[in-house]
Short mmCIF file of C-alpha atoms and ligand atoms in Angstrom, two decimals:
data_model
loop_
_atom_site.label_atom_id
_atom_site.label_comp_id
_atom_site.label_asym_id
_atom_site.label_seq_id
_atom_site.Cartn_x
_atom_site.Cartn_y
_atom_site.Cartn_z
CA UNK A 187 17.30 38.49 15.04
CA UNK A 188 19.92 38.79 12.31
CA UNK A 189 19.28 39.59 8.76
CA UNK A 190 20.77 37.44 6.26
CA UNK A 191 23.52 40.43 5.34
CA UNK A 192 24.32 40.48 9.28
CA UNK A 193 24.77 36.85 9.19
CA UNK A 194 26.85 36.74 5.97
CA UNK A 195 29.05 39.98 7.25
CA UNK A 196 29.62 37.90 10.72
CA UNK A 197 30.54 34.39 8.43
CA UNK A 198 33.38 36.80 6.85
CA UNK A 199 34.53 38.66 9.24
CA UNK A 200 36.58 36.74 12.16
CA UNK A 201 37.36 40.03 14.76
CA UNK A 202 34.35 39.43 16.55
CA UNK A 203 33.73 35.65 16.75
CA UNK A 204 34.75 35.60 20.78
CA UNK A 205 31.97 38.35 21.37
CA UNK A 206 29.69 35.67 19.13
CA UNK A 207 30.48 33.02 20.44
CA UNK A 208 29.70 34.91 24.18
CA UNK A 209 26.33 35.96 22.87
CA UNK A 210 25.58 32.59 22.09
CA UNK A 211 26.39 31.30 24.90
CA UNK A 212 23.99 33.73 27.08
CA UNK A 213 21.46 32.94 24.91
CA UNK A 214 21.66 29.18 25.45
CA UNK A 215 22.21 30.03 29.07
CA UNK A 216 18.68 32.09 29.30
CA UNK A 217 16.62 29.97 26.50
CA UNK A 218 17.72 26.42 27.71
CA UNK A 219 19.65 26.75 31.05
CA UNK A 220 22.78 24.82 32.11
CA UNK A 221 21.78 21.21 31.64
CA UNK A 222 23.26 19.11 28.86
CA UNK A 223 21.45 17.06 27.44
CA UNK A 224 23.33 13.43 26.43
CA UNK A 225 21.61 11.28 23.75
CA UNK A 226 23.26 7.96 23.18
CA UNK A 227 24.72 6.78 20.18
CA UNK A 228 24.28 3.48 18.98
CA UNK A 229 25.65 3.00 14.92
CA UNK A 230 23.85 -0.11 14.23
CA UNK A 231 25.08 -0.68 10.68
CA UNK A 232 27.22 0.86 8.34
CA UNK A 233 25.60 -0.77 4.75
CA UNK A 234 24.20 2.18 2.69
CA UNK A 235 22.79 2.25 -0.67
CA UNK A 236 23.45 6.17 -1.48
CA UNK A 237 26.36 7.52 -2.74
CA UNK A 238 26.99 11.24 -0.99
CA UNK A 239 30.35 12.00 -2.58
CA UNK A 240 31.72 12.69 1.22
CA UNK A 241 31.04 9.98 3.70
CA UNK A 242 33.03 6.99 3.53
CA UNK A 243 29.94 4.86 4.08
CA UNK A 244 28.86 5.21 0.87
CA UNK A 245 27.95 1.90 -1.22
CA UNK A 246 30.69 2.16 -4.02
CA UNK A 247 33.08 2.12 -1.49
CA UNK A 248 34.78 -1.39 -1.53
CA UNK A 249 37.49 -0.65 1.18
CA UNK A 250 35.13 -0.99 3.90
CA UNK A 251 34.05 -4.07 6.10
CA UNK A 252 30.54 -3.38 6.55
CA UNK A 253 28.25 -4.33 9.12
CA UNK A 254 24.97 -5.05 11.07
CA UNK A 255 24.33 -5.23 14.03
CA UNK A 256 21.20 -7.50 14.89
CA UNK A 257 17.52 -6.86 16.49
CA UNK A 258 18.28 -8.42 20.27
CA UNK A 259 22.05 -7.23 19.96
CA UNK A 260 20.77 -3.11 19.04
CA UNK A 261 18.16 -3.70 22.00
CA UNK A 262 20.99 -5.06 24.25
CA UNK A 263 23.06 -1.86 23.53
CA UNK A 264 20.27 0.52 24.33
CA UNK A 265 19.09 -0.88 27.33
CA UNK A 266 22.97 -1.23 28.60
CA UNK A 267 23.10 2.83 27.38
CA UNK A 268 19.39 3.35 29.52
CA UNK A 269 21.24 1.40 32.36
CA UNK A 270 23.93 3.98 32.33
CA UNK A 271 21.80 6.80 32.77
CA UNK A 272 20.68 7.89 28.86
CA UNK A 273 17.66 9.40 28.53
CA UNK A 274 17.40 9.30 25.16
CA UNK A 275 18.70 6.88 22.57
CA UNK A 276 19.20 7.15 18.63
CA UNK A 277 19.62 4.41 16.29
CA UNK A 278 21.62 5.77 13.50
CA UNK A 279 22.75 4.04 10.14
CA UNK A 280 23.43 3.64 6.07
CA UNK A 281 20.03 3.75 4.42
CA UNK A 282 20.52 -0.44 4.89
CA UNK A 283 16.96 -1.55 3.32
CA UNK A 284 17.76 -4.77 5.01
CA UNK A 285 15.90 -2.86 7.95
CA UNK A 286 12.38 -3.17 6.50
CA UNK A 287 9.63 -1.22 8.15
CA UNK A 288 8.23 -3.82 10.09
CA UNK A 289 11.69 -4.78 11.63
CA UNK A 290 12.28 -1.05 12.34
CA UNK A 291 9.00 -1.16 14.28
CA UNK A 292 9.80 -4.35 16.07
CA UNK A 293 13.10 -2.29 17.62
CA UNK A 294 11.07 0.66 18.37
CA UNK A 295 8.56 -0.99 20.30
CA UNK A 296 11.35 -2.91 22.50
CA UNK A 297 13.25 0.24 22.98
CA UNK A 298 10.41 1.90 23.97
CA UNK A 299 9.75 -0.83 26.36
CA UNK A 300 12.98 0.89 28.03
CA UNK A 301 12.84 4.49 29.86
CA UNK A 302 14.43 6.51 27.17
CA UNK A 303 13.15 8.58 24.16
CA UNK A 304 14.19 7.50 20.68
CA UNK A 305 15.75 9.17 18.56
CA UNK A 306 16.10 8.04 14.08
CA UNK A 307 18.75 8.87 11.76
CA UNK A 308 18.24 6.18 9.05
CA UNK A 309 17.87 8.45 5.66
CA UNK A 310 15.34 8.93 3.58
CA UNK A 311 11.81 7.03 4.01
CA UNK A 312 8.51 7.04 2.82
CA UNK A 313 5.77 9.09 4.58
CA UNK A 314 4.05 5.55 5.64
CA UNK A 315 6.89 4.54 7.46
CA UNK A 316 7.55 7.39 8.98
CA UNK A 317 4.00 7.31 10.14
CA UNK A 318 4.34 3.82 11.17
CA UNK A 319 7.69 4.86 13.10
CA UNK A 320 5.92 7.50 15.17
CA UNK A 321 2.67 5.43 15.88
CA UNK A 322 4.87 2.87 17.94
CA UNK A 323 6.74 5.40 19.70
CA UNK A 324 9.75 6.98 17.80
CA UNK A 325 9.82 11.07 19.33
CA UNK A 326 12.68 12.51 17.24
CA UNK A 327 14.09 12.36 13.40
CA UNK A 328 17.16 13.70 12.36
CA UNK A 329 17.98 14.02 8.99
CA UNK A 330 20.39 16.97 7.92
CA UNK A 331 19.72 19.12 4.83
CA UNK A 332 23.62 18.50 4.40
CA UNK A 333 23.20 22.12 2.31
CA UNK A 334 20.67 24.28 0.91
CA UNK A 335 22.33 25.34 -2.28
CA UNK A 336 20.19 23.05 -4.96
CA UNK A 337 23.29 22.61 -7.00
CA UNK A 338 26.14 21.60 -4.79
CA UNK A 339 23.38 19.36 -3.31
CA UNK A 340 22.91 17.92 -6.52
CA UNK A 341 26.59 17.62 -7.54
CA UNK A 342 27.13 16.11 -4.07
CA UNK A 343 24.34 13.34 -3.66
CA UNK A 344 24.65 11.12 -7.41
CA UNK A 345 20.72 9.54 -7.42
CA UNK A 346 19.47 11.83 -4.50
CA UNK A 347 17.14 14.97 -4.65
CA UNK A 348 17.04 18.18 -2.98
CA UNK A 349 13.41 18.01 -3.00
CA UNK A 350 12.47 14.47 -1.69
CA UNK A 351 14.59 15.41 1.39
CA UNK A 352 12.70 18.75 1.93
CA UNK A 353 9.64 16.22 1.46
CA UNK A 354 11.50 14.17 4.53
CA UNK A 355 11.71 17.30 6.53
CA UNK A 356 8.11 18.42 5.58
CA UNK A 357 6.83 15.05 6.27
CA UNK A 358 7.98 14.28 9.94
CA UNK A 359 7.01 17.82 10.55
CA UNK A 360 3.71 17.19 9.81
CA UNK A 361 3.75 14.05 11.66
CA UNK A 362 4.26 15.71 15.17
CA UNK A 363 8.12 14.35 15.35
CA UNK A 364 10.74 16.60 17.00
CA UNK A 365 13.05 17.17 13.75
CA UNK A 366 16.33 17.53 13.69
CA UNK A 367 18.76 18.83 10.72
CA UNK A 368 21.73 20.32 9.96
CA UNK A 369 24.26 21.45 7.59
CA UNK A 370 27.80 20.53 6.62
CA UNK A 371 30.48 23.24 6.94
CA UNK A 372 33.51 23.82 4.26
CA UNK A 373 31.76 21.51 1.10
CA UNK A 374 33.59 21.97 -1.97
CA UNK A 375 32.05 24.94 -3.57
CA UNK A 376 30.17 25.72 -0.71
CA UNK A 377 29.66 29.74 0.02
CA UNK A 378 29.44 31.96 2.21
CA UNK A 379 26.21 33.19 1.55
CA UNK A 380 24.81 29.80 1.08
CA UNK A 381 25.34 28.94 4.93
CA UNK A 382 24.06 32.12 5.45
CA UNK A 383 20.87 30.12 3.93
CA UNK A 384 20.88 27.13 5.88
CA UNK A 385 20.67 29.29 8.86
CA UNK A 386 17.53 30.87 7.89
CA UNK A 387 16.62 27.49 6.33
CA UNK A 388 16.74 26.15 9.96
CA UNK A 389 14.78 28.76 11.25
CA UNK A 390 12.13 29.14 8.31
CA UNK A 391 11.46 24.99 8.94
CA UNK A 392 10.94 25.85 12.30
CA UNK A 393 14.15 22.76 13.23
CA UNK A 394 13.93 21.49 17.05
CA UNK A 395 17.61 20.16 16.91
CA UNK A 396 20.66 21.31 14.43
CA UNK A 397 23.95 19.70 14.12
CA UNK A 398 26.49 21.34 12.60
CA UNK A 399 29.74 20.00 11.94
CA UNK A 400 32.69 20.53 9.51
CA UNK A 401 33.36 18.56 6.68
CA UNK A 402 36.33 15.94 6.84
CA UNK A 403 37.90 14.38 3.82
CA UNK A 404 37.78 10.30 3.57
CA UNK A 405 40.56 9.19 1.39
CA UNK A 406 38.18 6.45 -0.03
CA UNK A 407 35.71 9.12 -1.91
CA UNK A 408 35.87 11.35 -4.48
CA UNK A 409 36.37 14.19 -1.80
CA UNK A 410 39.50 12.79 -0.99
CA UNK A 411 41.57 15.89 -1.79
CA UNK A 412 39.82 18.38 -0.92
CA UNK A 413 40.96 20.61 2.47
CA UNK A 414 38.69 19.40 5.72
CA UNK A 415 36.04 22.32 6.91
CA UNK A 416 37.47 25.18 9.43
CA UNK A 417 36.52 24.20 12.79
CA UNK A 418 36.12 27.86 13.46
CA UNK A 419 33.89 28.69 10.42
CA UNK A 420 31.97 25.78 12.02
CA UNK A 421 31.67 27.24 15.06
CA UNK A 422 30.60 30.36 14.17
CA UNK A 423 27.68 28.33 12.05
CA UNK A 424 26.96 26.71 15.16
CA UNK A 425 26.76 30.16 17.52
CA UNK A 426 24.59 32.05 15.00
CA UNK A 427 22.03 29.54 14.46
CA UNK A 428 21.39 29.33 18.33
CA UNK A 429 21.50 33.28 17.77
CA UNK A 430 18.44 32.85 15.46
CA UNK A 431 16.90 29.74 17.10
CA UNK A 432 17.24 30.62 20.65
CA UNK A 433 15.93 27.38 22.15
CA UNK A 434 16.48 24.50 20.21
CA UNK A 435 18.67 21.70 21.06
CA UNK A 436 22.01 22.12 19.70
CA UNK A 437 24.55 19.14 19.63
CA UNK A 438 28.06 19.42 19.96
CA UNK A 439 28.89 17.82 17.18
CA UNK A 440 31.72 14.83 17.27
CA UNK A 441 33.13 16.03 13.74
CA UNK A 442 34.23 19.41 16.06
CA UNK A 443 35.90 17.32 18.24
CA UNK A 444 37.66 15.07 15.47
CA UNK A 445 39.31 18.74 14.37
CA UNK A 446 39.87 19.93 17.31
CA UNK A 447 40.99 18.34 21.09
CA UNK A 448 38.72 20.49 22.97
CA UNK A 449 36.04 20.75 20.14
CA UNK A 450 32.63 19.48 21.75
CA UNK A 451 33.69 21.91 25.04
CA UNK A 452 34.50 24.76 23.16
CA UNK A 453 30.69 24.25 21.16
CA UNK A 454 29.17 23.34 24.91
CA UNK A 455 30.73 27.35 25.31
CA UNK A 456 29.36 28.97 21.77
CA UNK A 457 25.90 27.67 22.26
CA UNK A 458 25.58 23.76 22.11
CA UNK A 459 23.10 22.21 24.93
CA UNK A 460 23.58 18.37 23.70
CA UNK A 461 26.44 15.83 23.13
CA UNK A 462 25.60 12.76 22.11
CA UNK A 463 28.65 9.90 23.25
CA UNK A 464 28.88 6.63 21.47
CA UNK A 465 26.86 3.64 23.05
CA UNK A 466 28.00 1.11 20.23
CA UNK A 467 29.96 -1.77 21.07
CA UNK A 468 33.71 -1.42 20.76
CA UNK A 469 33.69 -4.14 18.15
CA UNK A 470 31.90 -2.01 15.67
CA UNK A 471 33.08 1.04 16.37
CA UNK A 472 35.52 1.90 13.38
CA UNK A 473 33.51 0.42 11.09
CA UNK A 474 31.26 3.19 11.11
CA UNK A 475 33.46 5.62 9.01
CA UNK A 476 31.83 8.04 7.57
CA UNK A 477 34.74 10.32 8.05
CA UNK A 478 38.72 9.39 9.31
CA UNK A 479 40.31 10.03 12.82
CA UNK A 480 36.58 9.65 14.52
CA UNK A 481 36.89 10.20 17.93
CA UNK A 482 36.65 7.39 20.45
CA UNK A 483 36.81 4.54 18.42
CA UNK A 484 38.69 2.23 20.62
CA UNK A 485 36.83 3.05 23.73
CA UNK A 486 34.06 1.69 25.37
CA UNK A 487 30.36 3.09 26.06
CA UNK A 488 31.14 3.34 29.71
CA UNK A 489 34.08 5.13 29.42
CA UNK A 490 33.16 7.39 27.34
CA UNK A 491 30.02 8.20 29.28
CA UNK A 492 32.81 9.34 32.45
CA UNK A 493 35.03 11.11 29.70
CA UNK A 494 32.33 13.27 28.79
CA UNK A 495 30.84 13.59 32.36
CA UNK A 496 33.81 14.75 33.96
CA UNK A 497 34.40 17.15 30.89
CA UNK A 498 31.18 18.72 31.45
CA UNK A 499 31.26 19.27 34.73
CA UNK A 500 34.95 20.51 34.17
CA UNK A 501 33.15 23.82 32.65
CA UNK A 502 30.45 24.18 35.58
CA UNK A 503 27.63 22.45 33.79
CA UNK A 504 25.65 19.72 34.75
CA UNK A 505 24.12 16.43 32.94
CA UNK A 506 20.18 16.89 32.53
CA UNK A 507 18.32 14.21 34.30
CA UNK A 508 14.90 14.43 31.96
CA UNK A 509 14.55 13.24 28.31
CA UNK A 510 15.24 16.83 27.14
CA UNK A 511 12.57 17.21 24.73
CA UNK A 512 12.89 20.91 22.70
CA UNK A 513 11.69 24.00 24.38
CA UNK A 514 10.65 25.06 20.84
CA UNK A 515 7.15 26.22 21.32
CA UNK A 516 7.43 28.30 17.86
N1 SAH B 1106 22.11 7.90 6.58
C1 SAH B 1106 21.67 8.86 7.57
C2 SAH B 1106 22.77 9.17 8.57
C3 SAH B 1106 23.96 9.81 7.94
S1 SAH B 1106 25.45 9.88 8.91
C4 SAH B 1106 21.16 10.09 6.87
O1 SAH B 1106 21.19 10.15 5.64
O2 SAH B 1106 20.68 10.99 7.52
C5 SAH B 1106 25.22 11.39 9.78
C6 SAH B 1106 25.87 12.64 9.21
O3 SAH B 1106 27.27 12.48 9.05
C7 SAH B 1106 25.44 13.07 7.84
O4 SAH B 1106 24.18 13.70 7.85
C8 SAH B 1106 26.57 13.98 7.39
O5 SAH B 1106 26.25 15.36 7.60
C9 SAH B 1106 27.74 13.57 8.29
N2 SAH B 1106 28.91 13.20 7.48
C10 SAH B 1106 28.98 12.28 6.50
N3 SAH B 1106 30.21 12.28 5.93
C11 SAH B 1106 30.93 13.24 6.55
C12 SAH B 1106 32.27 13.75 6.40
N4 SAH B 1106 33.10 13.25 5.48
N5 SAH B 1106 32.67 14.74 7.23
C13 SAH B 1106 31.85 15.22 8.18
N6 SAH B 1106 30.58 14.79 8.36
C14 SAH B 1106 30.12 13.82 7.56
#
């Protein structure tokens, strides 16, 4: 294990990151073994009431055509994804209250009709529904921390606080879910030292699953000007927390790929285990912006399930055939 000086003097220093990024990938090779694990995608709508000052899905943005997709039409798309081999699927959105509790219940028990795990990423909720979430089914949350620093996080999310998402964390912890978070990389403001933190944040909640992934300006936010996240400061995030967490489930992240062509391999090579392809219908696809030049966005769920096949077994790995629950036992 790495103290927090270790991490912060590997962040800053950039002669050893292939020797990091080799250690990481031995220690995702012993801790979790060559399988990757693909979760399927499916961005079900793109309404949000929040306001984080980077993602283009946020409400006061006007230049948008939001969407929703509906009950039968999400449960079509995950049973199409199950058909194709997905072992797990995630419904990710906006926090869109137009998805009550109930209704989020009603898709969780259909999709659990279906042989896949299920995977949220709908924001913030109430301890109640995130009980209500897990007694029908739902077996993983992910909700990122974004960043640990109190006051970017508060100059970042307008109406939002640090706290109630620790609460989130705390909450689905307690509630046996298999958590996933994460951090942004290259935030306005955003140190060194303070990703340092998030690191042994991830560790200290005892995360399942982190996504990392670099920040990319949308010209529709307040962020609009500032320089997109290093790819390689990202990376390096990315090998040091499987470093510290040696057998978690790591995503390569599709904000790495959006920087870079070979992104999501090169992570698959510093210590990712996980890529999780886009199941939604090509309709919607661009809709779901939360940052520009997203990968993919005029291809199709089957294609993209070959494109990333054929890419991982490019690099001698292999697609996991189980629902790749965490080997956490911490
Ligand atoms: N509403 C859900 C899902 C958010 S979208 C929630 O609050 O958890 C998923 C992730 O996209 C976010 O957690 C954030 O880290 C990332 N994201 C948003 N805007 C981004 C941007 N401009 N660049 C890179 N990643 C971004």
């Amino acid at each position: 294990m790495l103290t927090r000086n270790e991490i912060i003097e590997h962040l800053k220093n950039d002669n050893k990151n292939s020797e990091l990024f080799s250690l990481a990938d031995k220690i995702r090779e012993e801790n979790v073994g060559d399988a990757v694990h693909l979760r399927g995608l499916i961005e079900f709508s793109n309404i949000c009431k929040q306001q984080c000052k980077y993602c283009g899905l946020r409400s006061p943005n006007k230049h948008i055509e939001r969407y929703r997709i509906l009950k039968d039409d999400i449960i079509h798309t995950a049973k199409h994804a199950v058909d194709m081999g997905y072992k797990t699927i995630v419904l990710q959105s906006g926090e869109d209250d137009y998805f009550s509790t109930d209704l989020i219940v009603e898709i969780i028990r259909e999709i659990k009709k279906l042989d896949t795990a299920l995977t949220l990423s709908i924001g913030e909720r109430s301890f109640g529904d995130y009980q209500a979430f897990k007694e029908v089914g739902a077996d993983r949350y992910l909700i990122r921390i974004e960043t640990t620093d109190r006051n970017l996080y508060k100059e970042l999310h307008p109406n939002m606080n640090f706290d109630n998402r620790i609460r989130c964390l705390k909450d689905l912890k307690e509630l046996g879910y298999e958590v996933g978070t994460g951090c942004l990389v290259g935030l306005p403001g955003q140190t060194i030292e303070s990703l340092a933190d998030d690191i042994l944040f991830f560790k200290e909640i005892n995360a399942d699953m982190v996504g990392i992934g670099p920040f990319i300006p949308h010209p529709e936010t307040p962020l609009k000007d500032t320089p997109a996240g290093s790819f390689e400061l990202a990376l390096k995030v990315m090998a040091l927390t499987r470093i510290m967490l040696p057998d978690i489930n790591i995503p390569a992240t599709t904000a790495m790929e959006t920087l870079n062509p070979n992104g999501r391999i090169l992570a698959l090579q510093s210590g990712a285990n996980v890529v999780m392809p886009n199941v939604t219908s090509t309709e919607y696809r661009a809709k779901y912006e939360i940052y520009p030049n997203k990968i993919c966005i005029n291809d199709n769920p089957d294609k993209c399930r070959n494109c990333i096949e054929a890419k991982i077994k490019s690099i001698g790995r292999y697609i996991a055939k189980d629902y790749g629950f965490s080997h956490n036992k911490n």
